[in-house]
Amino acid sequence: MEQIIKNRKDVIVGGPLARQLPGSSALQRVEKDLAVYFNSYLDGQPVDRYPEPGETEAWLQAGASLVSAHPLPAGHLMAEVSCYHGCVRYFTGGCSFCSEPLYGKPQFRRPTAVAEEVKALYQAGLRHFRLGGQSCIISYGSQNLGESETPLPNPDALRQLFSSIWENCPQIKVLHVDNANPAVIAAHPRPARKIVKLLKKYTTAGNTLAFGLESADPRVVEANNLNAAPDQVFKAVALVNEIGRERGKNGLPALLPGLNFLAGLHAENADTYRLNFEFLEKIINAGYWLRRINIRQVLSGRTKFKMRHGKAFKKFKRRVREQIDKPLLKEMFPRSLVLKDVLMEKREGNTTFGRQLGTYPILVGVRYPLELDRFYDLRVTEYGYRSLTAVEADLKFEELGTRELQAIPGIGKRRASKLFVNQPASSAAFRKLINDPEAAELALRYINFD
């Protein structure tokens, strides 16, 4: 085996987009499973095939030890653990752009196998996990695959999965999931409701169920065989909001839906974007929350797509950011809300940026330097289109400089200088120096004089 590795200089490329690359003697294109191919490559007889049931379990557990080689501490990492590959709509071809149906009939990993992989990573030091990669977490463990595009959900399978994980790993800090098919939720509201309640119980706050709406235009839905019709998505959004809006210990709602839009799909026209925006308005007018809205141009290894309405797409994206995203952030993250355990990752000038570990974490900026690679509790001050501004929670006045004071709502540059020079010793003295009751009360939500 060592001789094979030394004497060959192959480049091995896998994943959905590898199907678009031409093969060559130096480039090994893997269209199915990269792990299976590489394992057989090391044996000198590479084969491109999908894994047999249970074949990859030993590799997944053995690979957990690689966590120690990562340049970041294990406590700063998040591992994605897959429950299955494929799509329950495999027998109809699924969405026009998606590679998941190419895996064929989904083969669900056993709950205990998933839990054992999480345990191996947990023992290696990880505390943050996402059950991702699968097309629909609600469909995990469904029994009637191939009979319906919306198979009957199996709450017992999800209960066993999550209870097994927590039994082995009681000190997990983050446990989130990824995609969910809204059509399955709409078609089976009773078992879906049970599963959403299980997700709220067993996963940590800030979790997001990503719904693949892709388009609210019925013509586009039909032309691309999309997952769900807009009315199904609306029902799923309503159900998750009903159950998941309660705020958790980290400051975030327990479980919210997210929406995906794709631009450039077949049968799209300029009016498609009007329908997309009207659908979002319908959700907002009903009082529902969306944790995030992804708007992307379609990129697929299955077929070619052409972007024909770029101006309409850009206008739609801008309107969503200005009229939907920012107002939603103000509702979901009210001023002075404390966000726990924000990992500060980057500094640009005097501004430090960080995120909570989790699925689709929101970017948070602090307008003064903070130590990088350290967790902070932050209190929300202002809003961008897809980001927040904050300061450290429970600031003590005597420890603040002018830069920190300026970052607090209601103060500003002149008042910061005045406050720093005069150093008020109490909230009453602070109010007197500010000489603006409304501004003073706002600022005192962020400052501690005790």
GROMACS .gro file of C-alpha atoms in nm:
model
  450
    1MET     CA    1   0.000   0.000   0.000
    2GLU     CA    2   0.282   0.243   0.085
    3GLN     CA    3   0.437   0.177  -0.256
    4ILE     CA    4   0.110   0.256  -0.432
    5ILE     CA    5   0.082   0.592  -0.256
    6LYS     CA    6   0.445   0.685  -0.323
    7ASN     CA    7   0.445   0.599  -0.691
    8ARG     CA    8   0.114   0.755  -0.789
    9LYS     CA    9   0.020   1.121  -0.803
   10ASP     CA   10  -0.350   1.091  -0.871
   11VAL     CA   11  -0.591   1.370  -0.790
   12ILE     CA   12  -0.916   1.223  -0.657
   13VAL     CA   13  -1.223   1.445  -0.681
   14GLY     CA   14  -1.566   1.353  -0.544
   15GLY     CA   15  -1.905   1.507  -0.479
   16PRO     CA   16  -2.192   1.613  -0.707
   17LEU     CA   17  -1.993   1.867  -0.911
   18ALA     CA   18  -1.723   1.608  -0.985
   19ARG     CA   19  -1.961   1.468  -1.246
   20GLN     CA   20  -1.896   1.776  -1.460
   21LEU     CA   21  -1.519   1.728  -1.465
   22PRO     CA   22  -1.350   1.530  -1.744
   23GLY     CA   23  -1.157   1.221  -1.638
   24SER     CA   24  -0.787   1.173  -1.707
   25SER     CA   25  -0.495   0.957  -1.599
   26ALA     CA   26  -0.408   1.216  -1.332
   27LEU     CA   27  -0.762   1.306  -1.230
   28GLN     CA   28  -0.979   1.036  -1.078
   29ARG     CA   29  -1.341   1.151  -1.092
   30VAL     CA   30  -1.561   0.983  -0.830
   31GLU     CA   31  -1.930   1.003  -0.914
   32LYS     CA   32  -2.059   0.791  -0.628
   33ASP     CA   33  -1.894   0.761  -0.287
   34LEU     CA   34  -1.553   0.916  -0.226
   35ALA     CA   35  -1.481   0.717   0.091
   36VAL     CA   36  -1.551   0.383  -0.078
   37TYR     CA   37  -1.337   0.480  -0.376
   38PHE     CA   38  -1.042   0.596  -0.165
   39ASN     CA   39  -1.052   0.283   0.052
   40SER     CA   40  -1.036   0.061  -0.256
   41TYR     CA   41  -0.771   0.290  -0.407
   42LEU     CA   42  -0.546   0.222  -0.108
   43ASP     CA   43  -0.590  -0.148  -0.177
   44GLY     CA   44  -0.471  -0.094  -0.535
   45GLN     CA   45  -0.806  -0.169  -0.701
   46PRO     CA   46  -1.014   0.150  -0.702
   47VAL     CA   47  -1.385   0.106  -0.766
   48ASP     CA   48  -1.655   0.372  -0.796
   49ARG     CA   49  -1.969   0.249  -0.620
   50TYR     CA   50  -2.205   0.333  -0.337
   51PRO     CA   51  -2.135   0.181   0.006
   52GLU     CA   52  -2.313  -0.127   0.129
   53PRO     CA   53  -2.534  -0.088   0.438
   54GLY     CA   54  -2.313  -0.036   0.742
   55GLU     CA   55  -1.989  -0.043   0.542
   56THR     CA   56  -1.873   0.304   0.636
   57GLU     CA   57  -1.952   0.284   1.009
   58ALA     CA   58  -1.604   0.165   1.109
   59TRP     CA   59  -1.440   0.442   0.903
   60LEU     CA   60  -1.659   0.710   1.058
   61GLN     CA   61  -1.575   0.607   1.413
   62ALA     CA   62  -1.205   0.555   1.341
   63GLY     CA   63  -1.185   0.898   1.177
   64ALA     CA   64  -1.296   1.075   1.495
   65SER     CA   65  -0.936   1.076   1.618
   66LEU     CA   66  -0.844   1.319   1.338
   67VAL     CA   67  -1.006   1.594   1.545
   68SER     CA   68  -0.678   1.624   1.736
   69ALA     CA   69  -0.500   1.726   1.412
   70HIS     CA   70  -0.729   2.024   1.350
   71PRO     CA   71  -0.562   2.363   1.406
   72LEU     CA   72  -0.858   2.483   1.617
   73PRO     CA   73  -0.939   2.345   1.963
   74ALA     CA   74  -1.197   2.067   1.965
   75GLY     CA   75  -1.429   2.288   2.169
   76HIS     CA   76  -1.440   2.539   1.883
   77LEU     CA   77  -1.534   2.285   1.616
   78MET     CA   78  -1.870   2.165   1.489
   79ALA     CA   79  -1.908   1.819   1.336
   80GLU     CA   80  -2.166   1.729   1.074
   81VAL     CA   81  -2.298   1.376   1.108
   82SER     CA   82  -2.511   1.226   0.832
   83CYS     CA   83  -2.818   1.012   0.900
   84TYR     CA   84  -2.863   0.901   0.539
   85HIS     CA   85  -2.795   0.986   0.176
   86GLY     CA   86  -3.052   1.012  -0.097
   87CYS     CA   87  -3.401   1.153  -0.130
   88VAL     CA   88  -3.738   0.993  -0.061
   89ARG     CA   89  -3.845   1.127  -0.403
   90TYR     CA   90  -3.576   0.922  -0.579
   91PHE     CA   91  -3.829   0.725  -0.787
   92THR     CA   92  -3.959   1.041  -0.956
   93GLY     CA   93  -3.615   1.195  -1.007
   94GLY     CA   94  -3.658   1.462  -0.740
   95CYS     CA   95  -3.586   1.829  -0.804
   96SER     CA   96  -3.430   1.906  -1.143
   97PHE     CA   97  -3.109   2.051  -0.997
   98CYS     CA   98  -3.049   1.812  -0.707
   99SER     CA   99  -2.798   1.527  -0.693
  100GLU     CA  100  -2.949   1.348  -0.391
  101PRO     CA  101  -3.193   1.132  -0.596
  102LEU     CA  102  -2.892   0.991  -0.782
  103TYR     CA  103  -2.800   0.798  -0.467
  104GLY     CA  104  -3.114   0.593  -0.515
  105LYS     CA  105  -3.338   0.464  -0.241
  106PRO     CA  106  -3.231   0.612   0.094
  107GLN     CA  107  -3.061   0.372   0.331
  108PHE     CA  108  -3.106   0.506   0.681
  109ARG     CA  109  -2.822   0.462   0.925
  110ARG     CA  110  -2.930   0.289   1.244
  111PRO     CA  111  -2.995   0.530   1.533
  112THR     CA  112  -2.735   0.349   1.744
  113ALA     CA  113  -2.477   0.380   1.462
  114VAL     CA  114  -2.529   0.756   1.438
  115ALA     CA  115  -2.509   0.781   1.817
  116GLU     CA  116  -2.184   0.583   1.822
  117GLU     CA  117  -2.024   0.819   1.570
  118VAL     CA  118  -2.131   1.119   1.777
  119LYS     CA  119  -1.993   0.944   2.087
  120ALA     CA  120  -1.655   0.887   1.921
  121LEU     CA  121  -1.632   1.256   1.827
  122TYR     CA  122  -1.755   1.355   2.173
  123GLN     CA  123  -1.481   1.148   2.335
  124ALA     CA  124  -1.233   1.326   2.106
  125GLY     CA  125  -1.341   1.655   2.262
  126LEU     CA  126  -1.622   1.786   2.037
  127ARG     CA  127  -1.933   1.936   2.194
  128HIS     CA  128  -2.108   2.087   1.890
  129PHE     CA  129  -2.290   1.870   1.636
  130ARG     CA  130  -2.526   1.894   1.341
  131LEU     CA  131  -2.717   1.602   1.195
  132GLY     CA  132  -2.682   1.722   0.838
  133GLY     CA  133  -2.633   1.603   0.484
  134GLN     CA  134  -2.970   1.428   0.458
  135SER     CA  135  -3.244   1.575   0.240
  136CYS     CA  136  -3.518   1.559   0.507
  137ILE     CA  137  -3.474   1.491   0.878
  138ILE     CA  138  -3.853   1.450   0.914
  139SER     CA  139  -3.836   1.150   0.679
  140TYR     CA  140  -3.566   0.968   0.877
  141GLY     CA  141  -3.679   0.611   0.940
  142SER     CA  142  -3.984   0.628   0.712
  143GLN     CA  143  -4.103   0.283   0.611
  144ASN     CA  144  -4.298   0.319   0.286
  145LEU     CA  145  -4.019   0.449   0.064
  146GLY     CA  146  -4.096   0.431  -0.306
  147GLU     CA  147  -4.471   0.433  -0.251
  148SER     CA  148  -4.517   0.806  -0.200
  149GLU     CA  149  -4.313   1.122  -0.248
  150THR     CA  150  -4.423   1.215   0.103
  151PRO     CA  151  -4.365   0.898   0.308
  152LEU     CA  152  -4.523   0.862   0.650
  153PRO     CA  153  -4.287   1.006   0.914
  154ASN     CA  154  -4.164   0.782   1.194
  155PRO     CA  155  -4.149   0.971   1.526
  156ASP     CA  156  -4.020   0.663   1.711
  157ALA     CA  157  -3.708   0.651   1.492
  158LEU     CA  158  -3.629   1.015   1.571
  159ARG     CA  159  -3.695   0.962   1.941
  160GLN     CA  160  -3.456   0.666   1.949
  161LEU     CA  161  -3.194   0.860   1.752
  162PHE     CA  162  -3.185   1.165   1.978
  163SER     CA  163  -3.227   0.981   2.308
  164SER     CA  164  -2.934   0.754   2.214
  165ILE     CA  165  -2.716   1.056   2.139
  166TRP     CA  166  -2.792   1.230   2.470
  167GLU     CA  167  -2.755   0.908   2.669
  168ASN     CA  168  -2.395   0.874   2.548
  169CYS     CA  169  -2.307   1.246   2.534
  170PRO     CA  170  -2.482   1.434   2.816
  171GLN     CA  171  -2.267   1.750   2.797
  172ILE     CA  172  -2.333   1.839   2.431
  173LYS     CA  173  -2.351   2.216   2.387
  174VAL     CA  174  -2.506   2.227   2.038
  175LEU     CA  175  -2.714   1.964   1.862
  176HIS     CA  176  -2.883   2.087   1.544
  177VAL     CA  177  -3.027   1.943   1.223
  178ASP     CA  178  -3.041   2.056   0.861
  179ASN     CA  179  -3.301   2.008   0.586
  180ALA     CA  180  -3.667   1.918   0.607
  181ASN     CA  181  -3.918   1.865   0.328
  182PRO     CA  182  -4.221   2.091   0.394
  183ALA     CA  183  -4.440   1.872   0.174
  184VAL     CA  184  -4.391   1.582   0.415
  185ILE     CA  185  -4.492   1.804   0.708
  186ALA     CA  186  -4.798   1.934   0.524
  187ALA     CA  187  -4.906   1.587   0.409
  188HIS     CA  188  -4.871   1.428   0.754
  189PRO     CA  189  -4.933   1.702   1.011
  190ARG     CA  190  -4.992   1.471   1.311
  191PRO     CA  191  -4.669   1.266   1.303
  192ALA     CA  192  -4.482   1.572   1.176
  193ARG     CA  193  -4.605   1.768   1.478
  194LYS     CA  194  -4.474   1.493   1.706
  195ILE     CA  195  -4.136   1.510   1.536
  196VAL     CA  196  -4.113   1.888   1.555
  197LYS     CA  197  -4.188   1.862   1.929
  198LEU     CA  198  -3.914   1.600   1.958
  199LEU     CA  199  -3.673   1.832   1.780
  200LYS     CA  200  -3.759   2.111   2.021
  201LYS     CA  201  -3.706   1.876   2.317
  202TYR     CA  202  -3.386   1.705   2.207
  203THR     CA  203  -3.200   1.970   2.008
  204THR     CA  204  -3.052   2.293   2.138
  205ALA     CA  205  -3.192   2.642   2.084
  206GLY     CA  206  -3.106   2.819   1.760
  207ASN     CA  207  -3.192   2.512   1.552
  208THR     CA  208  -3.321   2.572   1.197
  209LEU     CA  209  -3.524   2.350   0.966
  210ALA     CA  210  -3.422   2.451   0.613
  211PHE     CA  211  -3.718   2.425   0.375
  212GLY     CA  212  -3.645   2.391   0.004
  213LEU     CA  213  -3.918   2.611  -0.138
  214GLU     CA  214  -3.687   2.726  -0.422
  215SER     CA  215  -3.971   2.908  -0.600
  216ALA     CA  216  -4.326   3.026  -0.524
  217ASP     CA  217  -4.413   3.026  -0.896
  218PRO     CA  218  -4.638   2.723  -0.977
  219ARG     CA  219  -4.495   2.703  -1.330
  220VAL     CA  220  -4.141   2.674  -1.193
  221VAL     CA  221  -4.252   2.420  -0.934
  222GLU     CA  222  -4.399   2.198  -1.206
  223ALA     CA  223  -4.118   2.244  -1.459
  224ASN     CA  224  -3.851   2.150  -1.205
  225ASN     CA  225  -4.045   1.884  -1.011
  226LEU     CA  226  -3.979   2.080  -0.691
  227ASN     CA  227  -4.032   1.942  -0.342
  228ALA     CA  228  -4.332   2.141  -0.236
  229ALA     CA  229  -4.601   2.383  -0.347
  230PRO     CA  230  -4.616   2.724  -0.175
  231ASP     CA  231  -4.928   2.633   0.024
  232GLN     CA  232  -4.749   2.327   0.166
  233VAL     CA  233  -4.451   2.539   0.265
  234PHE     CA  234  -4.680   2.790   0.435
  235LYS     CA  235  -4.841   2.514   0.642
  236ALA     CA  236  -4.499   2.382   0.745
  237VAL     CA  237  -4.378   2.731   0.840
  238ALA     CA  238  -4.689   2.779   1.054
  239LEU     CA  239  -4.646   2.446   1.235
  240VAL     CA  240  -4.280   2.503   1.322
  241ASN     CA  241  -4.351   2.858   1.440
  242GLU     CA  242  -4.632   2.735   1.662
  243ILE     CA  243  -4.401   2.491   1.839
  244GLY     CA  244  -4.051   2.634   1.815
  245ARG     CA  245  -4.054   3.007   1.894
  246GLU     CA  246  -3.986   2.974   2.265
  247ARG     CA  247  -3.648   3.128   2.349
  248GLY     CA  248  -3.371   2.906   2.486
  249LYS     CA  249  -3.089   2.962   2.734
  250ASN     CA  250  -2.853   3.092   2.465
  251GLY     CA  251  -3.096   3.371   2.372
  252LEU     CA  252  -3.219   3.214   2.049
  253PRO     CA  253  -3.562   3.075   1.956
  254ALA     CA  254  -3.564   2.700   2.002
  255LEU     CA  255  -3.654   2.595   1.647
  256LEU     CA  256  -3.748   2.803   1.344
  257PRO     CA  257  -3.790   2.740   0.970
  258GLY     CA  258  -3.556   2.872   0.705
  259LEU     CA  259  -3.636   2.915   0.335
  260ASN     CA  260  -3.425   2.847   0.027
  261PHE     CA  261  -3.482   3.027  -0.305
  262LEU     CA  262  -3.304   2.934  -0.627
  263ALA     CA  263  -3.270   3.167  -0.925
  264GLY     CA  264  -3.228   3.047  -1.282
  265LEU     CA  265  -3.456   2.742  -1.271
  266HIS     CA  266  -3.646   2.615  -1.575
  267ALA     CA  267  -3.961   2.812  -1.673
  268GLU     CA  268  -3.862   3.109  -1.462
  269ASN     CA  269  -3.954   3.459  -1.579
  270ALA     CA  270  -3.945   3.807  -1.430
  271ASP     CA  271  -4.286   3.756  -1.269
  272THR     CA  272  -4.146   3.464  -1.068
  273TYR     CA  273  -3.970   3.709  -0.838
  274ARG     CA  274  -4.292   3.900  -0.774
  275LEU     CA  275  -4.456   3.576  -0.664
  276ASN     CA  276  -4.157   3.492  -0.445
  277PHE     CA  277  -4.172   3.827  -0.268
  278GLU     CA  278  -4.550   3.810  -0.223
  279PHE     CA  279  -4.510   3.469  -0.063
  280LEU     CA  280  -4.260   3.610   0.186
  281GLU     CA  281  -4.496   3.898   0.260
  282LYS     CA  282  -4.774   3.647   0.329
  283ILE     CA  283  -4.553   3.475   0.588
  284ILE     CA  284  -4.454   3.800   0.755
  285ASN     CA  285  -4.811   3.936   0.756
  286ALA     CA  286  -4.922   3.616   0.930
  287GLY     CA  287  -4.672   3.692   1.208
  288TYR     CA  288  -4.439   3.399   1.141
  289TRP     CA  289  -4.061   3.405   1.178
  290LEU     CA  290  -3.799   3.276   0.935
  291ARG     CA  291  -3.457   3.222   1.086
  292ARG     CA  292  -3.285   3.283   0.754
  293ILE     CA  293  -3.367   3.323   0.385
  294ASN     CA  294  -3.110   3.182   0.141
  295ILE     CA  295  -3.122   3.331  -0.211
  296ARG     CA  296  -2.881   3.171  -0.456
  297GLN     CA  297  -2.830   3.109  -0.825
  298VAL     CA  298  -2.880   2.747  -0.922
  299LEU     CA  299  -2.566   2.538  -0.968
  300SER     CA  300  -2.610   2.177  -1.065
  301GLY     CA  301  -2.416   1.879  -1.187
  302ARG     CA  302  -2.729   1.716  -1.330
  303THR     CA  303  -2.836   1.956  -1.603
  304LYS     CA  304  -2.761   2.302  -1.740
  305PHE     CA  305  -2.945   2.611  -1.621
  306LYS     CA  306  -2.928   2.962  -1.759
  307MET     CA  307  -2.987   3.282  -1.566
  308ARG     CA  308  -3.218   3.492  -1.785
  309HIS     CA  309  -3.362   3.750  -1.549
  310GLY     CA  310  -3.064   3.890  -1.361
  311LYS     CA  311  -3.215   4.234  -1.299
  312ALA     CA  312  -3.532   4.090  -1.149
  313PHE     CA  313  -3.323   3.855  -0.936
  314LYS     CA  314  -3.106   4.137  -0.798
  315LYS     CA  315  -3.411   4.352  -0.726
  316PHE     CA  316  -3.581   4.065  -0.545
  317LYS     CA  317  -3.273   3.994  -0.337
  318ARG     CA  318  -3.235   4.360  -0.240
  319ARG     CA  319  -3.604   4.392  -0.144
  320VAL     CA  320  -3.583   4.079   0.071
  321ARG     CA  321  -3.277   4.205   0.258
  322GLU     CA  322  -3.427   4.552   0.315
  323GLN     CA  323  -3.796   4.478   0.368
  324ILE     CA  324  -3.799   4.123   0.508
  325ASP     CA  325  -3.466   4.029   0.666
  326LYS     CA  326  -3.396   4.341   0.868
  327PRO     CA  327  -3.748   4.376   1.019
  328LEU     CA  328  -3.738   4.004   1.106
  329LEU     CA  329  -3.405   4.044   1.285
  330LYS     CA  330  -3.551   4.324   1.496
  331GLU     CA  331  -3.834   4.094   1.605
  332MET     CA  332  -3.625   3.783   1.664
  333PHE     CA  333  -3.330   3.963   1.827
  334PRO     CA  334  -3.473   4.260   2.020
  335ARG     CA  335  -3.241   4.528   2.154
  336SER     CA  336  -3.056   4.430   2.474
  337LEU     CA  337  -3.118   4.056   2.411
  338VAL     CA  338  -2.822   3.855   2.544
  339LEU     CA  339  -2.664   3.605   2.304
  340LYS     CA  340  -2.464   3.344   2.495
  341ASP     CA  341  -2.131   3.195   2.387
  342VAL     CA  342  -2.046   3.397   2.077
  343LEU     CA  343  -1.708   3.284   1.943
  344MET     CA  344  -1.510   3.585   1.821
  345GLU     CA  345  -1.337   3.486   1.497
  346LYS     CA  346  -1.212   3.789   1.305
  347ARG     CA  347  -1.116   4.154   1.345
  348GLU     CA  348  -1.146   4.424   1.079
  349GLY     CA  349  -1.005   4.753   1.201
  350ASN     CA  350  -1.151   4.808   1.548
  351THR     CA  351  -1.454   4.584   1.488
  352THR     CA  352  -1.453   4.223   1.608
  353PHE     CA  353  -1.681   3.966   1.443
  354GLY     CA  354  -1.809   3.641   1.584
  355ARG     CA  355  -2.086   3.381   1.571
  356GLN     CA  356  -2.250   3.131   1.798
  357LEU     CA  357  -2.166   2.778   1.694
  358GLY     CA  358  -2.465   2.618   1.527
  359THR     CA  359  -2.670   2.588   1.210
  360TYR     CA  360  -2.682   2.913   1.011
  361PRO     CA  361  -2.531   3.122   1.293
  362ILE     CA  362  -2.589   3.493   1.263
  363LEU     CA  363  -2.287   3.721   1.229
  364VAL     CA  364  -2.238   3.956   1.526
  365GLY     CA  365  -2.008   4.259   1.517
  366VAL     CA  366  -1.868   4.444   1.819
  367ARG     CA  367  -1.733   4.791   1.742
  368TYR     CA  368  -1.423   4.760   1.957
  369PRO     CA  369  -1.144   4.502   1.984
  370LEU     CA  370  -1.211   4.176   2.164
  371GLU     CA  371  -0.985   3.877   2.210
  372LEU     CA  372  -1.013   3.633   1.919
  373ASP     CA  373  -1.090   3.261   1.959
  374ARG     CA  374  -1.273   3.328   2.282
  375PHE     CA  375  -1.642   3.295   2.373
  376TYR     CA  376  -1.832   3.604   2.491
  377ASP     CA  377  -2.187   3.679   2.602
  378LEU     CA  378  -2.307   3.975   2.394
  379ARG     CA  379  -2.603   4.212   2.414
  380VAL     CA  380  -2.772   4.325   2.089
  381THR     CA  381  -2.754   4.696   1.999
  382GLU     CA  382  -2.821   4.742   1.625
  383TYR     CA  383  -2.913   4.559   1.304
  384GLY     CA  384  -2.776   4.502   0.957
  385TYR     CA  385  -2.961   4.320   0.681
  386ARG     CA  386  -2.828   3.979   0.786
  387SER     CA  387  -2.615   4.061   1.088
  388LEU     CA  388  -2.627   4.214   1.433
  389THR     CA  389  -2.420   4.467   1.624
  390ALA     CA  390  -2.364   4.410   1.995
  391VAL     CA  391  -2.159   4.492   2.302
  392GLU     CA  392  -2.042   4.272   2.585
  393ALA     CA  393  -2.316   4.177   2.827
  394ASP     CA  394  -2.314   4.327   3.180
  395LEU     CA  395  -2.061   4.600   3.112
  396LYS     CA  396  -1.921   4.768   3.424
  397PHE     CA  397  -1.896   5.144   3.373
  398GLU     CA  398  -1.562   5.185   3.551
  399GLU     CA  399  -1.402   4.943   3.302
  400LEU     CA  400  -1.520   5.123   2.988
  401GLY     CA  401  -1.314   5.343   2.758
  402THR     CA  402  -1.451   5.593   2.507
  403ARG     CA  403  -1.459   5.335   2.228
  404GLU     CA  404  -1.673   5.096   2.433
  405LEU     CA  405  -1.898   5.381   2.548
  406GLN     CA  406  -1.959   5.495   2.189
  407ALA     CA  407  -2.078   5.144   2.101
  408ILE     CA  408  -2.363   5.165   2.353
  409PRO     CA  409  -2.700   5.290   2.219
  410GLY     CA  410  -2.798   5.635   2.338
  411ILE     CA  411  -2.445   5.761   2.401
  412GLY     CA  412  -2.251   5.857   2.086
  413LYS     CA  413  -1.910   6.022   2.052
  414ARG     CA  414  -1.965   6.347   2.245
  415ARG     CA  415  -2.144   6.186   2.538
  416ALA     CA  416  -1.880   5.912   2.551
  417SER     CA  417  -1.606   6.170   2.599
  418LYS     CA  418  -1.810   6.357   2.860
  419LEU     CA  419  -1.886   6.040   3.052
  420PHE     CA  420  -1.527   5.918   3.038
  421VAL     CA  421  -1.394   6.249   3.173
  422ASN     CA  422  -1.651   6.284   3.452
  423GLN     CA  423  -1.673   5.914   3.553
  424PRO     CA  424  -2.020   5.905   3.712
  425ALA     CA  425  -2.031   5.670   4.010
  426SER     CA  426  -2.403   5.585   3.994
  427SER     CA  427  -2.691   5.552   3.752
  428ALA     CA  428  -2.836   5.875   3.892
  429ALA     CA  429  -2.514   6.065   3.814
  430PHE     CA  430  -2.510   5.900   3.474
  431ARG     CA  431  -2.863   6.022   3.397
  432LYS     CA  432  -2.770   6.373   3.501
  433LEU     CA  433  -2.467   6.382   3.269
  434ILE     CA  434  -2.663   6.243   2.974
  435ASN     CA  435  -2.942   6.500   3.027
  436ASP     CA  436  -3.179   6.302   2.804
  437PRO     CA  437  -3.410   6.062   2.993
  438GLU     CA  438  -3.492   5.842   2.693
  439ALA     CA  439  -3.127   5.807   2.584
  440ALA     CA  440  -3.014   5.747   2.941
  441GLU     CA  441  -3.266   5.468   3.001
  442LEU     CA  442  -3.167   5.301   2.676
  443ALA     CA  443  -2.796   5.316   2.761
  444LEU     CA  444  -2.853   5.187   3.115
  445ARG     CA  445  -2.989   4.863   2.972
  446TYR     CA  446  -2.627   4.789   2.881
  447ILE     CA  447  -2.430   4.936   3.174
  448ASN     CA  448  -2.389   4.809   3.529
  449PHE     CA  449  -2.302   5.047   3.814
  450ASP     CA  450  -2.322   4.788   4.093
   0.00000   0.00000   0.00000
